[in-house]
PDB file of C-alpha atoms in Angstrom:
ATOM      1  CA  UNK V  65      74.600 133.588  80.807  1.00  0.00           C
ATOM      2  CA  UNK V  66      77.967 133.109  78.814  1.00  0.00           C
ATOM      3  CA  UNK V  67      76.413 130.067  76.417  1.00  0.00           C
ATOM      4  CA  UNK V  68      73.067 128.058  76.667  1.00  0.00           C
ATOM      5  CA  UNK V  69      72.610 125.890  79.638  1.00  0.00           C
ATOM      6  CA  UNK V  70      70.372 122.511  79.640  1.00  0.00           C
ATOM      7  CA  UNK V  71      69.868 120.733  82.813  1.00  0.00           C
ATOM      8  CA  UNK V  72      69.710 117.985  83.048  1.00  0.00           C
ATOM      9  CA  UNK V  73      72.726 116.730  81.635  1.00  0.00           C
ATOM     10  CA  UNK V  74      71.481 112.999  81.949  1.00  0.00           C
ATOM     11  CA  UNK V  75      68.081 111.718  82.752  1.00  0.00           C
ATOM     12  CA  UNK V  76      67.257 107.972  83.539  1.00  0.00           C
ATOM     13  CA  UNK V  77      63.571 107.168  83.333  1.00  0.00           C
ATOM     14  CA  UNK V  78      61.510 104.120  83.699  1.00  0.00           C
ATOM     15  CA  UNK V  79      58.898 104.002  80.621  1.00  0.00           C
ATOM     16  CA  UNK V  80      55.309 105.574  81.175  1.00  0.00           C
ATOM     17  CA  UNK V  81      56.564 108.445  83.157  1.00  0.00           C
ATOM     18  CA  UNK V  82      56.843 112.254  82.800  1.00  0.00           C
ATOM     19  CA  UNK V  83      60.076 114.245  82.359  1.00  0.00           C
ATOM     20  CA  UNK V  84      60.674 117.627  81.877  1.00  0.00           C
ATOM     21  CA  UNK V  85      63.734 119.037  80.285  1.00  0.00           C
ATOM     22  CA  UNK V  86      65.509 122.280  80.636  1.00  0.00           C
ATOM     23  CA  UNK V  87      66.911 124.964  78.653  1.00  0.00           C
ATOM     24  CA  UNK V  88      68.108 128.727  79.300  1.00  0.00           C
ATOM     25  CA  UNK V  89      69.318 130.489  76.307  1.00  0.00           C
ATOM     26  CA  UNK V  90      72.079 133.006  75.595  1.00  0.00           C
ATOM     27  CA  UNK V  91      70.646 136.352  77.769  1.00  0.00           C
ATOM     28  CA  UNK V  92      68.496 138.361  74.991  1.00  0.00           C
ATOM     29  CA  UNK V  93      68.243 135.901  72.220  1.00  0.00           C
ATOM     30  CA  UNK V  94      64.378 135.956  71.242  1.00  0.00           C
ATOM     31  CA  UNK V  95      64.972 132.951  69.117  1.00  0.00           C
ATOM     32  CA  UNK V  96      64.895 129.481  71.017  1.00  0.00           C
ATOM     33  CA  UNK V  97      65.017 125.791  69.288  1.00  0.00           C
ATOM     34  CA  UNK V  98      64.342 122.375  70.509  1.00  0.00           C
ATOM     35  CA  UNK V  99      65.996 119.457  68.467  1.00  0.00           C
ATOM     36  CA  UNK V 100      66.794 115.635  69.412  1.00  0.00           C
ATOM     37  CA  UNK V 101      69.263 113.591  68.229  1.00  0.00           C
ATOM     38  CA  UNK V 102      69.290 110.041  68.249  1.00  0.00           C
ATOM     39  CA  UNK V 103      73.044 107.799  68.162  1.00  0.00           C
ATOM     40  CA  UNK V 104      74.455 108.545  64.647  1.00  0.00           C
ATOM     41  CA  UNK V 105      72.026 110.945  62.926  1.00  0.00           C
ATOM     42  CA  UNK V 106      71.657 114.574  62.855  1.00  0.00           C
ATOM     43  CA  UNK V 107      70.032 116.472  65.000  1.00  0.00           C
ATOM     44  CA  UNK V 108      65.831 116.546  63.819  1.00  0.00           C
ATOM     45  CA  UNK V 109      63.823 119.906  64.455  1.00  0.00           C
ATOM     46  CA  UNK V 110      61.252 119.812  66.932  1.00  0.00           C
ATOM     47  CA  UNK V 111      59.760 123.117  67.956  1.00  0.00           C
ATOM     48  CA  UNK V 112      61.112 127.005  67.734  1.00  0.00           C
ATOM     49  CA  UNK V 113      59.796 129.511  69.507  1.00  0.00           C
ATOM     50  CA  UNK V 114      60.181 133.338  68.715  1.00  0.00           C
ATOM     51  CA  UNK V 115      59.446 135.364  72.176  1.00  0.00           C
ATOM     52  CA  UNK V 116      57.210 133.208  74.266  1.00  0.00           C
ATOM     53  CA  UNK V 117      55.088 131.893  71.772  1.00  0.00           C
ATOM     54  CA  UNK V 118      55.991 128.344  69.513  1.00  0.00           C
ATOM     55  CA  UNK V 119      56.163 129.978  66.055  1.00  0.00           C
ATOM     56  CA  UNK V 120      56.566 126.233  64.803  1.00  0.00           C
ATOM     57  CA  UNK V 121      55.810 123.002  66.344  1.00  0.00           C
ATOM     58  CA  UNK V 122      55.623 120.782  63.329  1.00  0.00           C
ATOM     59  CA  UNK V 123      58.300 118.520  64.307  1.00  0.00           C
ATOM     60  CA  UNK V 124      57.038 117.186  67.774  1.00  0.00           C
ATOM     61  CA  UNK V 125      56.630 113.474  66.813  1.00  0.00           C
ATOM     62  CA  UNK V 126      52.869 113.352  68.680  1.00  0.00           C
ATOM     63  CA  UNK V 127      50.947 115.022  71.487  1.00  0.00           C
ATOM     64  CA  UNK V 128      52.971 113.455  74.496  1.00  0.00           C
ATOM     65  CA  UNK V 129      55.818 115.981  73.410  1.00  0.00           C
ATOM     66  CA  UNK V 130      54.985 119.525  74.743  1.00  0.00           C
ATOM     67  CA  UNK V 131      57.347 122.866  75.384  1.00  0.00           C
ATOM     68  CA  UNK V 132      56.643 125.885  76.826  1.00  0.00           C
ATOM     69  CA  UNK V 133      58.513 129.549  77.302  1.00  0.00           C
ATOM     70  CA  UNK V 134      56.335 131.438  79.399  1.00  0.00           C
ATOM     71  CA  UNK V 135      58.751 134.575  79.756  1.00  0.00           C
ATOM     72  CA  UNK V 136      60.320 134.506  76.735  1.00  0.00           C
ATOM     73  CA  UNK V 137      63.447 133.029  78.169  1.00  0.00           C
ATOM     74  CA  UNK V 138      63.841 129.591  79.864  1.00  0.00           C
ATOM     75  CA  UNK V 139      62.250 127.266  77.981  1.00  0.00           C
ATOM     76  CA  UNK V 140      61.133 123.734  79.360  1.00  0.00           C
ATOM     77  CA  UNK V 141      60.560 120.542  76.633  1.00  0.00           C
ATOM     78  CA  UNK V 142      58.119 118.060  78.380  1.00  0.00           C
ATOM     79  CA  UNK V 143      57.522 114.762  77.348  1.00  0.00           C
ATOM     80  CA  UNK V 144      54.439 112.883  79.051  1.00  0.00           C
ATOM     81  CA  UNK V 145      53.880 108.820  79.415  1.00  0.00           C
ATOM     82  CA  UNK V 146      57.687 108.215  77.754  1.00  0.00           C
ATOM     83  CA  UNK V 147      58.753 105.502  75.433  1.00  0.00           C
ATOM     84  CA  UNK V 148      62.123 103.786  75.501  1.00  0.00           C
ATOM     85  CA  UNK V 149      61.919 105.250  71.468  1.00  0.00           C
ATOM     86  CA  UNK V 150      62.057 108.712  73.473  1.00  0.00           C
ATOM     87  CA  UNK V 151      65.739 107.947  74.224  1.00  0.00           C
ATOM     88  CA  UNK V 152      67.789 110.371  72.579  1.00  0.00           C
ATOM     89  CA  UNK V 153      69.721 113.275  73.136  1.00  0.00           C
ATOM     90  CA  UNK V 154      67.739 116.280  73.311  1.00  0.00           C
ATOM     91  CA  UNK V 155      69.755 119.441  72.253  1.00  0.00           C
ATOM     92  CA  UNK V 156      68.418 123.399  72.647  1.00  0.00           C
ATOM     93  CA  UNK V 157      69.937 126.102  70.934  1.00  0.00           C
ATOM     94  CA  UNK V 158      69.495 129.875  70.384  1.00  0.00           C
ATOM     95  CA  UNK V 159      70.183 133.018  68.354  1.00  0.00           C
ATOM     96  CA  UNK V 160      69.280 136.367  68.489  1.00  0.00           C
ATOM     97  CA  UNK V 161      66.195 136.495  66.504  1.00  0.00           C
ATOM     98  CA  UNK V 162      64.232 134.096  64.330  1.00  0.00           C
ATOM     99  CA  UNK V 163      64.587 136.581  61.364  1.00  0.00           C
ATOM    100  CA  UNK V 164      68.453 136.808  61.805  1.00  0.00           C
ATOM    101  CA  UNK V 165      69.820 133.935  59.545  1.00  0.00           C
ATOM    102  CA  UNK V 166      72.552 133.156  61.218  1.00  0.00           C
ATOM    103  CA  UNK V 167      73.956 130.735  63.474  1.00  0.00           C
ATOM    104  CA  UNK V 168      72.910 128.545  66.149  1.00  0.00           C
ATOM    105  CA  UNK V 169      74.259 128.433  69.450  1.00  0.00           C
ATOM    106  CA  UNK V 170      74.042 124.843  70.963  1.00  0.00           C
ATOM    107  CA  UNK V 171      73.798 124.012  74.898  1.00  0.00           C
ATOM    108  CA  UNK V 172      75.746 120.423  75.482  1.00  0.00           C
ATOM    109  CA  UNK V 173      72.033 118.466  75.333  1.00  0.00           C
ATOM    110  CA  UNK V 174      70.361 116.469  78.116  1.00  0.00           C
ATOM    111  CA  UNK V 175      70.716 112.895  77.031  1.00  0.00           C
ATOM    112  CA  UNK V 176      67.377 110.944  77.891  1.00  0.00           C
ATOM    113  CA  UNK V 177      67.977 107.479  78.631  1.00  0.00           C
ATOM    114  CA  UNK V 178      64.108 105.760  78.725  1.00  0.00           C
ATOM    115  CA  UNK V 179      64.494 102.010  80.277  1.00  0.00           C
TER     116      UNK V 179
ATOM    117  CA  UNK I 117      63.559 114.876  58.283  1.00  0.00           C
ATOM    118  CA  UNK I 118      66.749 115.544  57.261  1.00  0.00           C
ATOM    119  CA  UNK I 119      67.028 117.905  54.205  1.00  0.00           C
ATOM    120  CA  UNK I 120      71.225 117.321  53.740  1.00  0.00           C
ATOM    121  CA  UNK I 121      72.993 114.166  53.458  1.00  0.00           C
ATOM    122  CA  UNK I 122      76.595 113.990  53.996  1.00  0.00           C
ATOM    123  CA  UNK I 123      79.058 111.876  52.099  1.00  0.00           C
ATOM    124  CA  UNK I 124      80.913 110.482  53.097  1.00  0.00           C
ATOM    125  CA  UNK I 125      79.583 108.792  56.568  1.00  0.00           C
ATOM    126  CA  UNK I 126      83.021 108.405  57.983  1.00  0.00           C
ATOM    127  CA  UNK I 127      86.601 109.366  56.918  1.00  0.00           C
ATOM    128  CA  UNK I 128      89.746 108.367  58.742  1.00  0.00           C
ATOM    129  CA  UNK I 129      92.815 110.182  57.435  1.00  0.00           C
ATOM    130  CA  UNK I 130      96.164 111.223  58.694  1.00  0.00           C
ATOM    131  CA  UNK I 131      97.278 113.877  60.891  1.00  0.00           C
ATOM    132  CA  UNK I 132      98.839 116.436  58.431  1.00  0.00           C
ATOM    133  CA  UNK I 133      95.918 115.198  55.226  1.00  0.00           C
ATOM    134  CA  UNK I 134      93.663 117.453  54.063  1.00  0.00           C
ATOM    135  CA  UNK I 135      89.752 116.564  55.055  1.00  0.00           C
ATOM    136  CA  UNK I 136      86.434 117.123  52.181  1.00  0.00           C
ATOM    137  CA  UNK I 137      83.210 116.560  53.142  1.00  0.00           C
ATOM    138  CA  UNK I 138      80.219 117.215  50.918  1.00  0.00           C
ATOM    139  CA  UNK I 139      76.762 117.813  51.435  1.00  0.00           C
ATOM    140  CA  UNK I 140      73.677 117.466  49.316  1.00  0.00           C
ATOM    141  CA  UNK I 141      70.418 118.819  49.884  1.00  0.00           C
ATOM    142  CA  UNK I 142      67.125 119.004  47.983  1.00  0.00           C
ATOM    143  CA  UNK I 143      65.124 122.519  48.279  1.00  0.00           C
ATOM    144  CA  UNK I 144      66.434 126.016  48.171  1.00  0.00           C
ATOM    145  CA  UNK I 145      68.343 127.359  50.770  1.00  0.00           C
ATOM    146  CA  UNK I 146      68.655 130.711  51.756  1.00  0.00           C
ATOM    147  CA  UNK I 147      72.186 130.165  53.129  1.00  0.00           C
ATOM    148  CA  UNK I 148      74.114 126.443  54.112  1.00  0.00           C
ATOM    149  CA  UNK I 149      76.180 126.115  57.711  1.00  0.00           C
ATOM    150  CA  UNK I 150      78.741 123.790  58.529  1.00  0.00           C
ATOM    151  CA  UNK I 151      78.581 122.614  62.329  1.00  0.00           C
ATOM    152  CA  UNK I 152      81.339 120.573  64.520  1.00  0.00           C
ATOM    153  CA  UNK I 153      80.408 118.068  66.962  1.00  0.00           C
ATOM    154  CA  UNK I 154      82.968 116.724  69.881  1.00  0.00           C
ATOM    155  CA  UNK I 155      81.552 113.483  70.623  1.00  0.00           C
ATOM    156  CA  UNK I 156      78.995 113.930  74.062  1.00  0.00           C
ATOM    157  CA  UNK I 157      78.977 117.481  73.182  1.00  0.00           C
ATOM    158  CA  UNK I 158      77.047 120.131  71.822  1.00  0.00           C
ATOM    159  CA  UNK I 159      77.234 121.705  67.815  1.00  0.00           C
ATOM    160  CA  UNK I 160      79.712 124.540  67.709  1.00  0.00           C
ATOM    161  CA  UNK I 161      79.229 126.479  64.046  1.00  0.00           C
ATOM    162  CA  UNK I 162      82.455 126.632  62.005  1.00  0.00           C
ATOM    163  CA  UNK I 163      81.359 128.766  59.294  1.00  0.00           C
ATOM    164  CA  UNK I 164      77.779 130.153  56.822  1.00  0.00           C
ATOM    165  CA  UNK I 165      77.911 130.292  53.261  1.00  0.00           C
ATOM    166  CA  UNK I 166      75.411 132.529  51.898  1.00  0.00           C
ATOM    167  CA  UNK I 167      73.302 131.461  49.009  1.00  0.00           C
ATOM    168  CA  UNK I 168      75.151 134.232  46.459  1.00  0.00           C
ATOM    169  CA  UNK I 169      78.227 133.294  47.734  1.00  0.00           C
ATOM    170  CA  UNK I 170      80.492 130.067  45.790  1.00  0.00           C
ATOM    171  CA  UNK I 171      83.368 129.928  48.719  1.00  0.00           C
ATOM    172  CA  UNK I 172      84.209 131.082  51.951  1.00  0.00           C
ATOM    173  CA  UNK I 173      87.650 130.400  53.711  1.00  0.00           C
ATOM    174  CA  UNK I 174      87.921 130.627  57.851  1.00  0.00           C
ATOM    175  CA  UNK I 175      91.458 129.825  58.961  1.00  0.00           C
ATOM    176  CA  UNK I 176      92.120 126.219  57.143  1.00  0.00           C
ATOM    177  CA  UNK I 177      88.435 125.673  56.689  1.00  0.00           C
ATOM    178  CA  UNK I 178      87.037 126.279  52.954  1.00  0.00           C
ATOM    179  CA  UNK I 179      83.752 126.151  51.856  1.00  0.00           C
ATOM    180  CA  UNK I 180      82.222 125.935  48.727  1.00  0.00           C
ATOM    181  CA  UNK I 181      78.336 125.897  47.416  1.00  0.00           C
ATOM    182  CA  UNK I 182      77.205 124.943  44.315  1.00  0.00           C
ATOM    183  CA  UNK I 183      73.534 125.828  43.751  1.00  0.00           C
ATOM    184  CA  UNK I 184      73.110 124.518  40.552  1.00  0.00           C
ATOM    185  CA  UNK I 185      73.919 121.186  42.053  1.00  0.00           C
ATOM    186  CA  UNK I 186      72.272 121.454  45.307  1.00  0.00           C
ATOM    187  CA  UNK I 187      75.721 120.769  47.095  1.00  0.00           C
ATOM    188  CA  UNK I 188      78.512 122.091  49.509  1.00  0.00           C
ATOM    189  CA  UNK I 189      82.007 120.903  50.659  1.00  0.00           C
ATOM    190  CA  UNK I 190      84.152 121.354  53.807  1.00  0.00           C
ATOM    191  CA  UNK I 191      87.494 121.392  53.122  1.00  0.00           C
ATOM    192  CA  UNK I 192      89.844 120.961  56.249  1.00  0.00           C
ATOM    193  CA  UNK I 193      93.775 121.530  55.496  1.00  0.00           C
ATOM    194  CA  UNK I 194      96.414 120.296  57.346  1.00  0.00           C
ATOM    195  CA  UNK I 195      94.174 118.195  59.329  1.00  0.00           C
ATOM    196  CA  UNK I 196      95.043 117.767  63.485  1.00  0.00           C
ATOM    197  CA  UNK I 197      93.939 114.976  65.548  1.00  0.00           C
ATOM    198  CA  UNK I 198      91.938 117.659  67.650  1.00  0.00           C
ATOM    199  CA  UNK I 199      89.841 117.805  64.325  1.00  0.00           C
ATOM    200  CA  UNK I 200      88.472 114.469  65.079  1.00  0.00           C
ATOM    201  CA  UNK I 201      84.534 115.021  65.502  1.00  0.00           C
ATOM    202  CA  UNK I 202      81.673 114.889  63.811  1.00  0.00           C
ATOM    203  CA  UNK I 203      80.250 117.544  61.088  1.00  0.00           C
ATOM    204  CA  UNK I 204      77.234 118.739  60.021  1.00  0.00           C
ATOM    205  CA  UNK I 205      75.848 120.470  57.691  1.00  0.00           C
ATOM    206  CA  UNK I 206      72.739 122.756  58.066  1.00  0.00           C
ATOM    207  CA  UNK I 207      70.435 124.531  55.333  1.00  0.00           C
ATOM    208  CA  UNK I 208      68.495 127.524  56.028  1.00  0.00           C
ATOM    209  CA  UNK I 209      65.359 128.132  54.096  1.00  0.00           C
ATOM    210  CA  UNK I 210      64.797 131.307  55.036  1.00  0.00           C
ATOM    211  CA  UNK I 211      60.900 131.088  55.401  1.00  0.00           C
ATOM    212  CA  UNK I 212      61.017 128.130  58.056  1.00  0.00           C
ATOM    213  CA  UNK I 213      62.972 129.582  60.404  1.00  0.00           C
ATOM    214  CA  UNK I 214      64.991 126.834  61.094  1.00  0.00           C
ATOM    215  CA  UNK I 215      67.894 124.826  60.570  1.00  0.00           C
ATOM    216  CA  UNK I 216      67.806 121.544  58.675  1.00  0.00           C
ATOM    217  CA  UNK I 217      70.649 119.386  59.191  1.00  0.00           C
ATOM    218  CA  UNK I 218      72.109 116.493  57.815  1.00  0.00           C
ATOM    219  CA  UNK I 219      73.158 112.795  59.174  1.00  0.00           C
ATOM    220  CA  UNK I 220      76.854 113.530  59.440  1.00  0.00           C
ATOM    221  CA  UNK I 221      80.057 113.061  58.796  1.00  0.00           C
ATOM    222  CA  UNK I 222      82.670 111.304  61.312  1.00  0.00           C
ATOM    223  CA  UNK I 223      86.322 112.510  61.464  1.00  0.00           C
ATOM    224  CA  UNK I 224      88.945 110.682  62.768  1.00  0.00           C
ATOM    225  CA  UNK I 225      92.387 111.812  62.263  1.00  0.00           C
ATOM    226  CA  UNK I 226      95.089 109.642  63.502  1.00  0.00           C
ATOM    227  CA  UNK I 227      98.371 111.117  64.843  1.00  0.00           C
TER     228      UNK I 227
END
């Protein structure tokens, strides 16, 4: 597609259950990044993947955060047993390799609302 | 963690006022970017400043980096209130792969 796409745009959840989040990246970037950003602060690194496989996970916060790219293209961010702390806006970006030092291309986010 | 911090946290100028943010950060970077933010909206990247480089210009943006000091500034001229947003900036190790940004400035500028 033109730009990256993240669906949903807004998710309302009651706390303890399972959401999955969605992201399709610009059409042949290799490179695809998960960050969240909570109200007021900067968007914090999660998980980048290079291909299919997650080249660096060290941000998830713990093991109820999970993402996955099985094709190397449409990536999916899943967060298990959620915790209204989980509320945040959840952004997904992508450029055209990992190696290439350039920029990031954003999608709009799907803001996670956990009540 | 966030590796920049942006001073200041908020600036509200006037329509026709030149903008300056700076950034700080703490380890070496193999280049710094400067992000914009419409509130509810996505980053859109306004310009990259290579680590050799000391300033960049892009239309009335200017960006400098000071090594040395660990620091950048964003320089908007003849500010607009469509320049009201939120900016980031981002350093890029190299070897992690990723982008590191800081908390933020807010823009407002008032017509």
């Amino acid at each position: 597609g033109a730009g990256v796409s993240q669906t949903p745009s807004n998710k309302v959840t009651e706390k303890g259950k399972y959401v999955e989040l969605r992201c399709d990246p610009i059409s042949g970037h290799t490179a695809l990044y998960w960050y969240r950003q909570s109200l007021g602060q900067g968007p914090e690194f999660l998980i980048y993947f290079q291909g299919t496989g997650a080249a660096d996970d060290s941000g998830l916060p713990n093991d109820r955060f999970f993402a996955v790219r099985p094709e190397g293209s449409v990536s999916t961010l899943k967060i298990q047993r959620t915790e209204r702390g989980d509320s945040a806006v959840y952004l997904c970006a992508s450029r055209a390799a990992a190696a290439n030092t350039g920029e990031l291309f954003f999608g709009e986010g799907s803001r996670l609302t956990v009540l | 963690s966030q590796q920049g911090e942006e001073d200041p946290q908020a600036l509200s100028i006037q329509e026709g006022e030149n903008a300056t943010m700076n950034c700080s950060y703490k380890t070496s970077i193999n280049n710094l970017q400067w992000y914009r933010q419409n509130s509810g909206r996505g980053l859109v990247h306004l310009i990259l400043i290579r680590s050799n480089e000391r300033e960049k210009h892009s239309g009335r943006l200017r960006v400098t980096l000071d090594t040395s000091k660990k620091s950048s500034s964003l320089l908007i001229t003849a500010s607009r209130a469509a320049d009201t947003a939120s900016y980031f900036c981002a350093t890029d190790s190299g070897s992690a792969r990723q982008l590191t940004f800081g908390s933020g400035t807010q823009l407002t500028v008032l017509p």
